Amino acid sequence: MAKKPSKWLWASAGLTYLFLYLPLVIVVLYSFNDSRLNAEWVGFTLKWYQKLFHNEKMLTAAGNSLLIGIIASFFATILGTLAGIAMHKYKLRLLPFLVLTPIAIPELLMGVSLVIFFVIVNQLIGILELGFVTILLSHIAFCIGFVAIVVRARMQGMDDSLVEAARDLGATPFQAFRLITLPVIKPGIIAGALMAFTLSIDDFVITFFTAGAGASMLPLEIYSMIKIAVTPEVNAVSSLLMLLTLALIVIATKVSPSALRANS
């Protein structure tokens, strides 16, 4: 007979989840606060969302971040999936080092190294100024490793004899991948794509270094807004970002019910 969890275990779990989610609840709640300051609750209002939707600068920054997030997660998912499969299949010592180094080093160091690289390339060929393209390339490079980790972990539970059996029965390498490997790792691919999109859309450090002077990105706009104080308009932006993330999770569970589970 299984032993029931103790009261201390329930209490510690409750406090942990409270610590994680209470700040998010407060952010959402105070996005409806009818006061410029977040010191106290005054009353319910939707004016901060109305003001946000009429803020062209913020809408432009949000659009740029969404576009880069979608493109970066698309390419990072493709390259990260291939890298994860390669790390599982070939067992090369150098390959994991090359793939995982961008996520192991501090973002500050990666941001500095990327901006130096882009400046040197621009001086040599003159077509890579800091802006939208450099942000996109940086986010792709940063997110590949996260996708590769998820896909490789998914590959660990796969029976390689299934692929060998498909090849023995006459399947081409592409057919074996499409019919055997891809359905098995699809939850990992979806989870990796969600992670890449989330990391891209809210990244600040790398974006700050590679954006250049004229780029308008959502994390940079939020940072400029909170230099003075955290206003309800910032809370409104944060609430919409949380809503977008939750929507993506719901879509992922509908497309692939096992995408967010440990076992399929």
C-alpha positions in Angstrom: 0.0 0.0 0.0 1.4 3.3 -1.0 2.3 5.7 1.7 0.3 9.0 1.7 2.4 12.2 1.4 2.9 13.9 4.8 1.5 17.2 5.7 4.9 18.8 5.7 5.3 17.7 2.1 2.0 19.2 1.1 2.9 22.4 3.0 6.3 22.7 1.3 4.8 22.1 -2.1 2.1 24.7 -1.5 4.6 27.3 -0.4 6.8 26.6 -3.4 3.9 27.0 -5.9 2.7 30.1 -4.0 6.2 31.6 -4.4 6.2 30.8 -8.1 2.7 31.9 -9.1 1.7 34.6 -6.6 3.8 37.3 -8.3 2.2 36.4 -11.7 -1.3 36.7 -10.2 -0.4 40.1 -8.7 0.9 41.3 -12.1 -2.3 40.3 -13.8 -4.5 41.8 -11.0 -2.7 45.1 -10.9 -2.9 45.5 -14.7 -6.6 46.3 -14.0 -5.8 48.7 -11.2 -7.2 52.2 -11.7 -4.1 53.9 -10.4 -0.8 55.0 -12.0 1.0 53.6 -9.0 1.0 50.0 -7.9 1.2 50.9 -4.2 -2.5 50.1 -3.5 -5.6 48.9 -5.2 -7.9 51.7 -6.2 -10.5 50.2 -8.5 -11.1 48.1 -11.6 -10.4 49.6 -15.0 -9.5 48.5 -18.6 -7.9 51.8 -19.5 -4.3 50.5 -19.3 -5.1 47.9 -22.0 -6.8 50.5 -24.1 -3.8 52.8 -23.7 -1.5 49.9 -24.6 -3.4 49.1 -27.8 -3.1 52.7 -28.8 0.6 52.9 -28.1 2.1 52.6 -31.6 5.6 52.3 -30.4 4.8 49.4 -28.1 2.7 47.7 -30.8 5.6 48.0 -33.2 8.0 46.5 -30.7 5.6 43.7 -29.9 5.2 43.0 -33.6 8.9 42.9 -34.2 9.4 40.5 -31.2 6.6 38.2 -32.4 8.0 38.1 -35.9 11.6 37.4 -34.7 10.2 34.8 -32.2 8.3 32.9 -34.9 11.2 32.9 -37.4 13.9 32.2 -34.9 11.9 29.3 -33.3 11.2 27.8 -36.8 14.8 27.7 -37.8 16.1 26.8 -34.3 13.6 23.9 -34.2 14.8 22.5 -37.5 18.5 22.9 -36.7 18.1 21.8 -33.1 16.1 18.7 -34.1 18.9 17.7 -36.5 21.5 18.4 -33.9 19.7 16.4 -31.3 19.3 13.4 -33.6 23.0 13.7 -34.6 24.1 13.8 -30.9 22.1 10.7 -30.2 23.2 8.8 -33.3 26.8 9.5 -33.8 28.1 10.0 -30.2 30.8 12.5 -31.2 32.6 14.3 -28.4 32.9 17.6 -30.1 29.3 17.9 -31.3 27.6 18.3 -27.9 30.3 20.9 -27.0 29.5 22.9 -30.1 25.7 22.7 -29.7 25.4 23.2 -26.0 28.0 25.9 -25.4 25.7 28.8 -26.4 23.3 27.9 -23.6 26.1 27.0 -21.1 27.9 30.3 -21.2 26.5 33.4 -19.6 24.2 35.5 -21.8 26.3 38.6 -21.1 29.4 36.9 -22.6 27.4 35.6 -25.6 25.9 39.0 -26.2 29.3 40.7 -26.2 30.9 38.0 -28.4 28.0 38.2 -30.9 28.1 42.0 -31.2 31.9 41.9 -31.7 31.4 39.2 -34.4 28.8 41.2 -36.2 30.8 44.4 -36.1 33.9 42.6 -37.6 31.8 40.9 -40.3 30.2 44.3 -41.1 33.6 45.9 -41.4 34.7 43.1 -43.8 31.7 42.8 -46.1 29.6 45.8 -45.1 26.2 44.1 -45.2 25.5 43.1 -41.6 24.7 46.2 -39.6 23.2 45.8 -36.1 19.4 45.5 -36.4 16.6 43.0 -37.2 18.9 40.5 -39.0 21.5 40.4 -36.2 18.9 39.9 -33.6 17.3 37.1 -35.6 20.6 35.3 -36.1 21.5 35.7 -32.4 18.2 34.2 -31.3 18.5 31.3 -33.6 22.0 30.5 -32.4 20.9 30.9 -28.8 17.8 28.6 -29.1 19.3 25.7 -31.1 20.9 24.2 -28.0 17.6 24.2 -26.0 15.7 22.4 -28.8 18.6 19.9 -29.2 18.5 19.0 -25.5 14.8 18.2 -25.6 15.0 16.2 -28.8 18.0 14.2 -27.7 16.3 13.4 -24.4 13.3 12.2 -26.4 15.6 10.1 -28.6 17.0 8.3 -25.5 13.7 6.5 -25.0 13.4 5.4 -28.6 14.0 1.8 -29.7 16.6 2.0 -32.5 15.7 -1.5 -33.6 12.4 -0.1 -35.1 14.4 2.0 -37.6 16.6 -1.0 -38.4 13.5 -3.2 -39.0 12.0 -0.5 -41.3 15.2 -0.4 -43.3 15.3 -4.2 -43.5 11.8 -4.1 -44.9 12.8 -1.8 -47.7 12.2 1.7 -46.3 14.5 4.4 -47.4 16.3 6.5 -44.8 13.9 9.3 -45.3 10.9 7.0 -45.1 12.2 5.4 -41.9 12.7 8.9 -40.4 9.2 10.1 -41.5 7.3 7.0 -40.4 9.3 5.9 -37.3 11.6 8.5 -35.9 9.5 11.6 -36.4 6.3 10.4 -34.7 8.3 9.4 -31.7 10.2 12.6 -31.3 7.3 14.9 -32.3 6.4 15.8 -28.7 10.0 16.8 -28.1 10.0 18.9 -31.3 6.9 20.7 -30.2 8.2 21.3 -26.7 11.5 22.5 -28.1 9.7 24.9 -30.5 7.6 26.3 -27.6 10.8 26.8 -25.5 12.6 28.5 -28.4 9.7 30.9 -29.0 9.4 31.8 -25.3 13.1 32.3 -24.9 13.3 34.4 -28.1 10.3 36.7 -27.4 11.4 37.7 -23.9 15.2 37.7 -24.2 16.7 41.0 -23.1 20.5 40.6 -22.7 21.4 39.3 -26.2 18.7 41.5 -27.8 20.2 44.5 -26.0 23.7 43.9 -27.4 22.7 43.0 -31.0 19.8 45.4 -31.6 21.7 48.4 -32.6 20.4 52.0 -32.3 17.2 51.9 -34.3 15.7 48.5 -33.5 12.5 48.4 -31.5 11.9 45.2 -29.5 9.4 44.5 -26.8 11.9 43.6 -24.0 13.8 46.8 -24.7 10.6 48.9 -24.6 9.5 47.3 -21.3 13.0 48.0 -19.9 12.7 51.7 -20.9 9.3 51.9 -19.3 10.3 50.5 -15.9 13.3 52.8 -15.5 11.1 55.1 -13.5 8.4 52.8 -12.1 6.5 49.7 -12.9 3.2 51.1 -14.1 -0.1 49.2 -14.8 0.7 49.5 -18.5 3.8 47.3 -18.0 1.6 44.9 -16.0 -0.8 44.8 -19.0 2.0 43.9 -21.4 3.2 41.2 -19.1 -0.3 39.8 -18.7 -0.7 39.6 -22.5 2.7 37.8 -22.8 1.5 35.2 -20.1 -1.7 34.8 -22.0 0.2 34.1 -25.2 2.4 31.6 -23.5 -0.6 29.7 -22.0 -2.3 29.7 -25.4 0.7 28.1 -27.0 0.8 25.4 -24.3 -2.9 24.7 -24.9 -2.3 24.5 -28.6 0.6 22.2 -28.1 -1.4 19.8 -25.9 -4.2 19.8 -28.5 -1.8 19.1 -31.4 0.2 16.5 -29.5 -1.3 15.5 -26.1 2.0 13.9 -25.0 4.1 16.9 -25.8 4.4 18.1 -22.2 4.5 14.7 -20.6 7.5 12.9 -19.4 6.4 9.7 -21.1 4.3 9.1 -24.2 
